[in-house]
PDB file of C-alpha atoms in Angstrom:
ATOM      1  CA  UNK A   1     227.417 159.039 178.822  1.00  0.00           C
ATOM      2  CA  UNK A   2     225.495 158.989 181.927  1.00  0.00           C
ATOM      3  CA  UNK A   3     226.939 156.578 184.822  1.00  0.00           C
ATOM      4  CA  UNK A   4     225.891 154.489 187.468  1.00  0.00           C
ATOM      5  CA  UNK A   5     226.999 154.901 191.650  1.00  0.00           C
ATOM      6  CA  UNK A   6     227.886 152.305 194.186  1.00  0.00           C
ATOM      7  CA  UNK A   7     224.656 153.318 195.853  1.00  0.00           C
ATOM      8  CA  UNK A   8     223.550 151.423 193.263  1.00  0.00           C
ATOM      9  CA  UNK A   9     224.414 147.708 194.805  1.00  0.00           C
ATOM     10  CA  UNK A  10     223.519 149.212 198.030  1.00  0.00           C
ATOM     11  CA  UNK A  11     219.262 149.817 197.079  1.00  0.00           C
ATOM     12  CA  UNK A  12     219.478 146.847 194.990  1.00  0.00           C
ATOM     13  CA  UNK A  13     220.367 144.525 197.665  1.00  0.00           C
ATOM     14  CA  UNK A  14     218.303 146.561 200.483  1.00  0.00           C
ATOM     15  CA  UNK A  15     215.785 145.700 198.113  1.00  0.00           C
ATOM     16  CA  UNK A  16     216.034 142.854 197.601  1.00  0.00           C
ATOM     17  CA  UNK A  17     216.001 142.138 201.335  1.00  0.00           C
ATOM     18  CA  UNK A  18     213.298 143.448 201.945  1.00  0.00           C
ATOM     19  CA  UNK A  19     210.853 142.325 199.636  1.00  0.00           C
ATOM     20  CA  UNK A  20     211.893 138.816 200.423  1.00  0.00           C
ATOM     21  CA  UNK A  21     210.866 139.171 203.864  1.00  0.00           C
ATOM     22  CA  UNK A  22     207.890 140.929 203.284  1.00  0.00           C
ATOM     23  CA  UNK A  23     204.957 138.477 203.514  1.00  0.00           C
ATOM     24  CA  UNK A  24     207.601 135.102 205.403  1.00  0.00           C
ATOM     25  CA  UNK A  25     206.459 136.111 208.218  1.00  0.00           C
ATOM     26  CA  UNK A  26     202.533 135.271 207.554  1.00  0.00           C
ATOM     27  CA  UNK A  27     203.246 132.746 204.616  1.00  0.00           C
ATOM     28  CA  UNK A  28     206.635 131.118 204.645  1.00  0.00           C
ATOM     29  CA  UNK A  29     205.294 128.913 201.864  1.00  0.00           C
ATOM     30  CA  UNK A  30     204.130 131.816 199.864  1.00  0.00           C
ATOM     31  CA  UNK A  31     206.372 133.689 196.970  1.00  0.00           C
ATOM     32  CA  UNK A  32     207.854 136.440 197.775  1.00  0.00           C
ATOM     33  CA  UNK A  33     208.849 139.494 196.062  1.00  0.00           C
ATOM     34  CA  UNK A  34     212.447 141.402 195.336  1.00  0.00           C
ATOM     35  CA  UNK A  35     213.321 144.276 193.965  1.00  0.00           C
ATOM     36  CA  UNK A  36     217.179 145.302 192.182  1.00  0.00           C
ATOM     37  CA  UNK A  37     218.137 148.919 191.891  1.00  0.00           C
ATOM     38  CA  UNK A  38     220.698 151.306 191.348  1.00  0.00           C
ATOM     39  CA  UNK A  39     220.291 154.416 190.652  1.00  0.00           C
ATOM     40  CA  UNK A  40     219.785 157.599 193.146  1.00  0.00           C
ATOM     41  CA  UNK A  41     216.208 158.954 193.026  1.00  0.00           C
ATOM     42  CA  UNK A  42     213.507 156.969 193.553  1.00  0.00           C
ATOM     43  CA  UNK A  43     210.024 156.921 191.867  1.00  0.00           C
ATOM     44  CA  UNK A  44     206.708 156.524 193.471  1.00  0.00           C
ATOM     45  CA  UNK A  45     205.431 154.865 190.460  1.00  0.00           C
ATOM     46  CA  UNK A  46     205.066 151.416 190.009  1.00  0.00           C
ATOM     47  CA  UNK A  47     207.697 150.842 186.944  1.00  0.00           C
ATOM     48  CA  UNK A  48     207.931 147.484 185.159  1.00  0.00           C
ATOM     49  CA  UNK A  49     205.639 145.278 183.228  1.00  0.00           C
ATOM     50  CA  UNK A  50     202.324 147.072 181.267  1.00  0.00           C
ATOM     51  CA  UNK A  51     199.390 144.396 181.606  1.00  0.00           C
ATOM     52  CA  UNK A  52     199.394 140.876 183.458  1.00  0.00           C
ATOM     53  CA  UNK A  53     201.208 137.540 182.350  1.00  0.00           C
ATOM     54  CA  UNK A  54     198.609 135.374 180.484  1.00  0.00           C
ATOM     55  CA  UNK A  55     199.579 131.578 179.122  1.00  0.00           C
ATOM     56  CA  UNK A  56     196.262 130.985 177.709  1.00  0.00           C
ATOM     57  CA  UNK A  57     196.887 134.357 175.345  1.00  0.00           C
ATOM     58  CA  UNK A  58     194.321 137.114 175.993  1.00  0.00           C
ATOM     59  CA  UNK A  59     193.030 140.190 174.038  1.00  0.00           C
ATOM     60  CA  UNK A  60     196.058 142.486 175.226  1.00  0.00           C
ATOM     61  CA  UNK A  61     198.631 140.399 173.041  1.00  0.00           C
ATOM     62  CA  UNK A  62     198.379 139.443 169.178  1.00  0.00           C
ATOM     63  CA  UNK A  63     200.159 136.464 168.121  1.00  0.00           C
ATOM     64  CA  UNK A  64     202.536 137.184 165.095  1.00  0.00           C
ATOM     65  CA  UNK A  65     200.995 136.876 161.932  1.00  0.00           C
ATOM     66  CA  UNK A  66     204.017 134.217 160.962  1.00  0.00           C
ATOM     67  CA  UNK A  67     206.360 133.171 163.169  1.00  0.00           C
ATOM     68  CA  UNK A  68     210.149 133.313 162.983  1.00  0.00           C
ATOM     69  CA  UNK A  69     213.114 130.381 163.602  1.00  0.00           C
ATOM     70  CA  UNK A  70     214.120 132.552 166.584  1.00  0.00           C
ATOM     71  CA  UNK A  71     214.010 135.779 168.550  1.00  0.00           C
ATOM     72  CA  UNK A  72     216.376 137.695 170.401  1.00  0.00           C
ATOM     73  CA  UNK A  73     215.257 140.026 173.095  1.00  0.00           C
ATOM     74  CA  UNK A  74     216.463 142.407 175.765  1.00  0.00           C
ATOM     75  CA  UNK A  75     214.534 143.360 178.938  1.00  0.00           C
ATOM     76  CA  UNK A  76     213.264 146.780 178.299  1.00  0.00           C
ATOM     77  CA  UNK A  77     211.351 146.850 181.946  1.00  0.00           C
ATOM     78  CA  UNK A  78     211.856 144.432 185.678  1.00  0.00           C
ATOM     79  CA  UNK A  79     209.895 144.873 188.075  1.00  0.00           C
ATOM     80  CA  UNK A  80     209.396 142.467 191.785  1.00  0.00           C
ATOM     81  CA  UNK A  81     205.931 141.974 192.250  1.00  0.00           C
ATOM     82  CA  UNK A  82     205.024 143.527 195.800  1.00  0.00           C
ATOM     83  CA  UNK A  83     201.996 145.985 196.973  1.00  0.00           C
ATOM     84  CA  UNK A  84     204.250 147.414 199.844  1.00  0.00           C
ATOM     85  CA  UNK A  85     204.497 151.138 198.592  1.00  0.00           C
ATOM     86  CA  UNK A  86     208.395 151.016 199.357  1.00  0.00           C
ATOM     87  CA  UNK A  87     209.140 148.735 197.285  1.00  0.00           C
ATOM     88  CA  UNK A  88     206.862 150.441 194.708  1.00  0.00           C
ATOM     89  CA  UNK A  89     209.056 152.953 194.842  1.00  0.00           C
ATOM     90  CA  UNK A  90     212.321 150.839 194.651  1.00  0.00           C
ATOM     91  CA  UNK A  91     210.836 149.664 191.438  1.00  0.00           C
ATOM     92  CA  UNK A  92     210.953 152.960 189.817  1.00  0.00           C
ATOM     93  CA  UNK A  93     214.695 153.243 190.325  1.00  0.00           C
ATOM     94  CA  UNK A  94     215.094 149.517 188.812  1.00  0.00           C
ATOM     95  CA  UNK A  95     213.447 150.901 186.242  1.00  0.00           C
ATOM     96  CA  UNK A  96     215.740 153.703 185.324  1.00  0.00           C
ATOM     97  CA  UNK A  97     218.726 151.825 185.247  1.00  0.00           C
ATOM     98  CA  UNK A  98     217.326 149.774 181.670  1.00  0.00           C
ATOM     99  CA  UNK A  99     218.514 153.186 180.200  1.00  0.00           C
ATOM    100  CA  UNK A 100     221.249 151.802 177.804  1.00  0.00           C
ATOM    101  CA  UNK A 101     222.833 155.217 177.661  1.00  0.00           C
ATOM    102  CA  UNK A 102     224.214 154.289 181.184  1.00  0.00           C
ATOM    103  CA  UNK A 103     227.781 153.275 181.842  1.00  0.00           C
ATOM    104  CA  UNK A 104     226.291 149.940 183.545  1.00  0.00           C
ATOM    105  CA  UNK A 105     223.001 149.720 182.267  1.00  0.00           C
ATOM    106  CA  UNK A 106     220.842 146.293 183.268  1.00  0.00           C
ATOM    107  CA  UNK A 107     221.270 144.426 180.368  1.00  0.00           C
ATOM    108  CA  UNK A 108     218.968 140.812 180.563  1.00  0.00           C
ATOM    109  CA  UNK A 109     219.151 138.898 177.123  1.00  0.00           C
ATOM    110  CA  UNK A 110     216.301 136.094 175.844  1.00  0.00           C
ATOM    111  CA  UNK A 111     217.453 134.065 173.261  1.00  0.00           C
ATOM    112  CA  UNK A 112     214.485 132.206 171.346  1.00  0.00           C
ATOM    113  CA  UNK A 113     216.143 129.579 168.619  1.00  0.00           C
ATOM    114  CA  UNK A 114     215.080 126.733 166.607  1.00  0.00           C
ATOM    115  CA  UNK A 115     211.350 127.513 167.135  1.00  0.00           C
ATOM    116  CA  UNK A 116     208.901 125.128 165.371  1.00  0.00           C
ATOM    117  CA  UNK A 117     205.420 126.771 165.845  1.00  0.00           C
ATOM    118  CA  UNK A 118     203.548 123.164 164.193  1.00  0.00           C
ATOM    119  CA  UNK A 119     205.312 121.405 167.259  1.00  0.00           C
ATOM    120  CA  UNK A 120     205.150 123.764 170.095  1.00  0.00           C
ATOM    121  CA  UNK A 121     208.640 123.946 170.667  1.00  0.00           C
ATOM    122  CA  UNK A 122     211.585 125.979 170.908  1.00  0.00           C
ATOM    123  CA  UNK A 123     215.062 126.521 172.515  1.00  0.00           C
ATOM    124  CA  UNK A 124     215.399 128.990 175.206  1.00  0.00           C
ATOM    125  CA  UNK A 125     218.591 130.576 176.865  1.00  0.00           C
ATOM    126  CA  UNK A 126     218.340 133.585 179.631  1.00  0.00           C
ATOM    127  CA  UNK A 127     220.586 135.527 181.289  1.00  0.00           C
ATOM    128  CA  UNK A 128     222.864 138.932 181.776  1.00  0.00           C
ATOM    129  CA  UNK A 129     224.883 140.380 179.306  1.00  0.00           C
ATOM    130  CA  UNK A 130     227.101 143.230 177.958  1.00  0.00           C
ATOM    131  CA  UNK A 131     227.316 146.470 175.301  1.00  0.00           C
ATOM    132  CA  UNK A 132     228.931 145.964 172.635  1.00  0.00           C
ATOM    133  CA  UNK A 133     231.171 148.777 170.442  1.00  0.00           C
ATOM    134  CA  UNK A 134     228.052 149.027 168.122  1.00  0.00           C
ATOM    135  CA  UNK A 135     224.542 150.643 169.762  1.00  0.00           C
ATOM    136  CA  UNK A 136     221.749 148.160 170.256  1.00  0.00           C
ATOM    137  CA  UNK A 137     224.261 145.320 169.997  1.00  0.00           C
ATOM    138  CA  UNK A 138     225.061 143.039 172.828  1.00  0.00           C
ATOM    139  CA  UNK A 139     226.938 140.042 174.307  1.00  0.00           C
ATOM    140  CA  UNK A 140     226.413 137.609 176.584  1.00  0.00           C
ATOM    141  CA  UNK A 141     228.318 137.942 180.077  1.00  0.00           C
ATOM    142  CA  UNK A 142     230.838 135.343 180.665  1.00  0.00           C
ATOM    143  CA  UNK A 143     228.950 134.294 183.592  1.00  0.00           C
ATOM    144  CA  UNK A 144     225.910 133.315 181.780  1.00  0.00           C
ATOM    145  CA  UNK A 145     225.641 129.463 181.194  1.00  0.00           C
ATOM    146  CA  UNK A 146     225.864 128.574 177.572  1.00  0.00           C
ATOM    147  CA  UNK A 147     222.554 126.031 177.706  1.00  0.00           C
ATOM    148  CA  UNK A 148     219.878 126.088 176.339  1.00  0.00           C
ATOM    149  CA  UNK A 149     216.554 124.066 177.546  1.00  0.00           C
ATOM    150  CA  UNK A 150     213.271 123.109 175.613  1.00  0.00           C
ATOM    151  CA  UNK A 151     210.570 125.110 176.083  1.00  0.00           C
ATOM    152  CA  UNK A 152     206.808 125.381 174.946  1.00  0.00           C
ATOM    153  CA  UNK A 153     205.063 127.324 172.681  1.00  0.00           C
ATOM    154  CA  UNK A 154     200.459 127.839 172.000  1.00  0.00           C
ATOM    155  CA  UNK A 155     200.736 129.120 168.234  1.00  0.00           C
ATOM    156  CA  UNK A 156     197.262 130.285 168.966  1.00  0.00           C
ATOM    157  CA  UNK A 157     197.981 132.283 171.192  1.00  0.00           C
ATOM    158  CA  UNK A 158     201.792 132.806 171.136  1.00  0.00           C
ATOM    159  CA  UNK A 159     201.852 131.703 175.080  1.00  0.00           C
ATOM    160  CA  UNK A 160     205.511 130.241 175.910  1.00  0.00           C
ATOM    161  CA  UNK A 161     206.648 128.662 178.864  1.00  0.00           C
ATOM    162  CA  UNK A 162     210.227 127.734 179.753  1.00  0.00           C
ATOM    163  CA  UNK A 163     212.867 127.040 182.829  1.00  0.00           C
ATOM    164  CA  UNK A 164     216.097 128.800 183.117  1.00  0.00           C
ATOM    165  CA  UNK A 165     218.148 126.551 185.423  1.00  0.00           C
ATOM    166  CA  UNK A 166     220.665 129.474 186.306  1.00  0.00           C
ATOM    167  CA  UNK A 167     220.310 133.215 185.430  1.00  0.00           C
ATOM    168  CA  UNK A 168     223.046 134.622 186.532  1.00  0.00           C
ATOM    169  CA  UNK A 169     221.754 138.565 187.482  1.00  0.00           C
ATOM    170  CA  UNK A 170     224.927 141.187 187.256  1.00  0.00           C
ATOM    171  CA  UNK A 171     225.167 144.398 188.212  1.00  0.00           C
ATOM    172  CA  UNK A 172     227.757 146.283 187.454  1.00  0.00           C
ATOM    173  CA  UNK A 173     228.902 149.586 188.694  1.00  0.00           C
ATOM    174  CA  UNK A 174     232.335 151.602 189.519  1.00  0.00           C
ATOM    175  CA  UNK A 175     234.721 152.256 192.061  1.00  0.00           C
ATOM    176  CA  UNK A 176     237.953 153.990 192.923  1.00  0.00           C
ATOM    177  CA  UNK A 177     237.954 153.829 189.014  1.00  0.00           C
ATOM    178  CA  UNK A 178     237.665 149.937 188.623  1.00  0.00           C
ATOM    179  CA  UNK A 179     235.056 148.512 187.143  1.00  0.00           C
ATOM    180  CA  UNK A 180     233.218 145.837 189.842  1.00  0.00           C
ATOM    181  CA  UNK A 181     230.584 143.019 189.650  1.00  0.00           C
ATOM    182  CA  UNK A 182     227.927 141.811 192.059  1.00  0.00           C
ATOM    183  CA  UNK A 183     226.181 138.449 190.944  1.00  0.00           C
ATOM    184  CA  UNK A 184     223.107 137.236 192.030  1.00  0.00           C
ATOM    185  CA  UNK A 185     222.266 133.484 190.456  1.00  0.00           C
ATOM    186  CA  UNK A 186     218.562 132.986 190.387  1.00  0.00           C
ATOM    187  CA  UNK A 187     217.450 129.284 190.724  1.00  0.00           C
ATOM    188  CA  UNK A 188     215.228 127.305 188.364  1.00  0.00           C
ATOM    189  CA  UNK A 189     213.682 130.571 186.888  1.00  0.00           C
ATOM    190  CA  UNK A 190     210.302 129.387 185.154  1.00  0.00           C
ATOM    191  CA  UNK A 191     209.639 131.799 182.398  1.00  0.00           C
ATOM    192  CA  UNK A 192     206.231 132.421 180.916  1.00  0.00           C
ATOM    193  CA  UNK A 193     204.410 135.863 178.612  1.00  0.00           C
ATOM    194  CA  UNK A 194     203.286 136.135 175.493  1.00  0.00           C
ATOM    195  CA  UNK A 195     205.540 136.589 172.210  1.00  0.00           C
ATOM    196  CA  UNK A 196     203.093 139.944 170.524  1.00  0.00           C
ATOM    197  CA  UNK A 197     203.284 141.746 167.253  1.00  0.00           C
ATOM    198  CA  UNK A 198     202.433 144.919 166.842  1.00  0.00           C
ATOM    199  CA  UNK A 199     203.485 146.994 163.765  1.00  0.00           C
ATOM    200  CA  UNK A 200     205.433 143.863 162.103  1.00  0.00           C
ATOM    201  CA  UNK A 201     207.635 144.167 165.515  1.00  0.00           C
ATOM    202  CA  UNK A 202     207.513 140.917 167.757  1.00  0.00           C
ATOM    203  CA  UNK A 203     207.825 141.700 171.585  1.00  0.00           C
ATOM    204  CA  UNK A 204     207.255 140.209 175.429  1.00  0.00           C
ATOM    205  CA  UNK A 205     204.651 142.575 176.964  1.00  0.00           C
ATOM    206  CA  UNK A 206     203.488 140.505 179.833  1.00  0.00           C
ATOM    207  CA  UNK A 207     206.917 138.629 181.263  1.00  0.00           C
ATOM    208  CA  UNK A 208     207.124 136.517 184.625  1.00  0.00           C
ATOM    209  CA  UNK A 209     209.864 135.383 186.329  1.00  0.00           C
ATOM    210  CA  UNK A 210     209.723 132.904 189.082  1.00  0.00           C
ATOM    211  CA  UNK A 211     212.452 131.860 191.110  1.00  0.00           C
ATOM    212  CA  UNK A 212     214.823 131.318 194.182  1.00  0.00           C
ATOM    213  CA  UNK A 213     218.547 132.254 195.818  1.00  0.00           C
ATOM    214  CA  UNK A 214     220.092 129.539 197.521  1.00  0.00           C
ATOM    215  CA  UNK A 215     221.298 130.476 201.210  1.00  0.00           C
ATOM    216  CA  UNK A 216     224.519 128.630 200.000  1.00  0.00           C
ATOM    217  CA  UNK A 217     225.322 131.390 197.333  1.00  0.00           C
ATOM    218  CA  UNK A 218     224.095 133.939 199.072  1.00  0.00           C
ATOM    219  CA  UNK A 219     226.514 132.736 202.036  1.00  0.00           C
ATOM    220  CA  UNK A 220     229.087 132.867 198.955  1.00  0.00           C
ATOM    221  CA  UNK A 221     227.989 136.168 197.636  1.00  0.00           C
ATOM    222  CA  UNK A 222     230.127 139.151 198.960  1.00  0.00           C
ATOM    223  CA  UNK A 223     228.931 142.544 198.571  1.00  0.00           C
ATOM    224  CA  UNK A 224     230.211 145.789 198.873  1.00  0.00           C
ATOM    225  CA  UNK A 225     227.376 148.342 201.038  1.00  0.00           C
ATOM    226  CA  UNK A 226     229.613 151.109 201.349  1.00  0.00           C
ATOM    227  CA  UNK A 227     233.640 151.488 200.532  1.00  0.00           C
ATOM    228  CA  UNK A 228     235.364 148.957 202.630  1.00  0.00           C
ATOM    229  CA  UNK A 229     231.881 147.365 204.270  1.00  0.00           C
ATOM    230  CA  UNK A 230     231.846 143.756 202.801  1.00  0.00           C
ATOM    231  CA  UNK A 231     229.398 141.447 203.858  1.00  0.00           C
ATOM    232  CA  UNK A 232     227.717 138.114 202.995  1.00  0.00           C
ATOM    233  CA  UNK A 233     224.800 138.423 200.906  1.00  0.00           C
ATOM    234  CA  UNK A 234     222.924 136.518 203.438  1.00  0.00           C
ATOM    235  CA  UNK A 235     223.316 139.280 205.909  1.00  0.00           C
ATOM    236  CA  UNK A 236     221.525 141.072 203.829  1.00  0.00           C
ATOM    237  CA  UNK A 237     218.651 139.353 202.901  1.00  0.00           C
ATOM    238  CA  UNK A 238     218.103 137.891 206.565  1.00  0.00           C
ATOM    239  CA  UNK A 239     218.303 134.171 207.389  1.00  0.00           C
ATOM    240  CA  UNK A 240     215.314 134.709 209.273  1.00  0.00           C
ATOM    241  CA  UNK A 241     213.173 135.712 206.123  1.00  0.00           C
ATOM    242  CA  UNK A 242     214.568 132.213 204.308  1.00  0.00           C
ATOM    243  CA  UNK A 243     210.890 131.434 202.912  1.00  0.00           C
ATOM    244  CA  UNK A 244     211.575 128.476 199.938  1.00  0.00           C
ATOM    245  CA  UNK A 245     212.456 124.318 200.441  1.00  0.00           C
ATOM    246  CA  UNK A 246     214.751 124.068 197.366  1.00  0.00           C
ATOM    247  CA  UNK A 247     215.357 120.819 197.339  1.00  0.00           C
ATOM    248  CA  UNK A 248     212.404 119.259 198.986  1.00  0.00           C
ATOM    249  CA  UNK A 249     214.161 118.004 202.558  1.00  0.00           C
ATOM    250  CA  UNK A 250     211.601 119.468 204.358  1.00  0.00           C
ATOM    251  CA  UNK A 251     213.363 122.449 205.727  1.00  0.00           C
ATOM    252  CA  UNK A 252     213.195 125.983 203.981  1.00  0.00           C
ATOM    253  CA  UNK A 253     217.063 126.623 202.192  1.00  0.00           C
ATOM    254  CA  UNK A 254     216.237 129.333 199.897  1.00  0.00           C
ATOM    255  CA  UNK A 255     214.387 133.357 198.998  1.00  0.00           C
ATOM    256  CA  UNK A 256     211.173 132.604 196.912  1.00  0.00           C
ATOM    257  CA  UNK A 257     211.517 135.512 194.632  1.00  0.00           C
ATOM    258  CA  UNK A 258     208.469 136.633 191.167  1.00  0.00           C
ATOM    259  CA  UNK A 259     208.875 139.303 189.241  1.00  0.00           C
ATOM    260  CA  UNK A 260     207.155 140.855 186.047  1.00  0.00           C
ATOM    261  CA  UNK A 261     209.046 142.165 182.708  1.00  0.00           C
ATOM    262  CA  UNK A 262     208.909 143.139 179.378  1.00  0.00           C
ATOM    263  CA  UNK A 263     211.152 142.515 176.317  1.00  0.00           C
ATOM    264  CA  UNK A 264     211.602 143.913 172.983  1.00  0.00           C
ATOM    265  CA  UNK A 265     213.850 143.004 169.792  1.00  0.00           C
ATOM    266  CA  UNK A 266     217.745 143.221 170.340  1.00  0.00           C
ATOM    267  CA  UNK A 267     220.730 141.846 168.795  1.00  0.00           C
ATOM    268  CA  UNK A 268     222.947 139.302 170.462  1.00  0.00           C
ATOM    269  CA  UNK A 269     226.676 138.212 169.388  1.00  0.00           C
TER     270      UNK A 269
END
């Protein structure tokens, strides 16, 4: 089995930081982008999503020829939208670490249930989640909020769009020979792609993400940079690059963060 490092909490969260920040200072109103990594090299290609998010359908997806009561899918590919050639590169490590023969692999589950295609309808439940004994098999993580909310479905064009209150994103990663978690909970997550089939097998090609991270559980957030070097979460991401009025006061609370992804067929237990 291959295995993950602490470095890898360390690049995600230097990520993170810094795509947050990167365009606050000449938008604060505008969304910014993150990245999550952990692994050791980096790539200078841009890894994540193949083709662009499209709710009205489009000629790069095919809507499935019948559809299903459900669908359960793991993210195959993340990637935080930026043009900064950094962060490019930071999205090339994320994208290593969705190789399931790691230790700590990213593991991001989509649960699709009670779909009715006539009524444009179906139940959708998002977040991180665990290997199982049996390959391809996976849990959710006990973090992950058991709730479901409605979400929409075009038959035509097998667009969906959806909210994910709280997705809870975990890494997980070793040290000193104990297993340790870092958490990040992403806000309000609106959810949108196109379900495709191709070959008889139903997939997300064109995932985006949309969503925020509180200052308040960021200030509750404690990571580890290096052994023994703890800090707040909001140290890392910078106060000062705070970019997103959660709750509509007026002042700016939260990190605006969008990201593209892809999904394919999984089994969750």
């Amino acid at each position: 089995m291959k295995s993950t490092s602490k470095l890898c909490v360390l690049v995600m969260m230097c990520a993170l930081a810094s795509a947050c920040g990167g365009e606050s200072e000449n938008n604060a109103n505008n969304s910014n982008n993150s990245n999550n990594t952990n692994n050791t090299t980096a790539s200078n290609n841009t890894s994540g999503t193949t083709g662009t998010n499209n709710t009205s359908g489009g000629q790069d997806t095919t809507p499935p020829s019948e559809y299903e009561s459900g669908y359960q899918l793991r993210f195959t590919s993340l990637a935080f939208v930026t043009l900064d050639p950094v962060l490019r590169a930071l999205n090339g490590i994320l994208s290593q670490n969705f190789d399931q023969e790691l230790d700590f692999p990213i593991v991001a589950l989509i649960d699709i249930k009670d779909l009715d295609a006539s009524a444009g309808t179906f139940e959708l439940k998002g977040g991180s989640g665990l290997k199982t004994l049996t390959p391809g098999a996976y849990e959710w993580d006990p973090q992950t909020p058991d709730v479901y909310s409605t979400a929409t479905l075009e038959s035509d064009t097998a667009a969906i769009d959806g909210l994910i209150e709280r997705f809870v994103f975990v890494a997980v990663f070793e040290s000193d020979g104990e297993e340790k978690r870092t958490e990040l909970v992403l806000n309000e997550l609106e959810f949108t792609g196109n379900l495709d089939e191709t070959d008889g097998v139903v997939t997300i090609p064109n995932g985006r993400l949309k969503g925020y991270v509180t200052k308040v559980d960021a200030d509750a957030t404690i990571i580890e940079l290096t052994p023994g070097n703890t800090l707040p979460l909001t140290d890392v991401l910078k106060e000062n690059k705070i970019n997103f009025d959660s709750d509509g006061d007026g002042a700016d609370d939260s990190w605006l963060l969008e990201a593209e992804f892809t999904a394919e067929p999984t089994e969750i237990r």
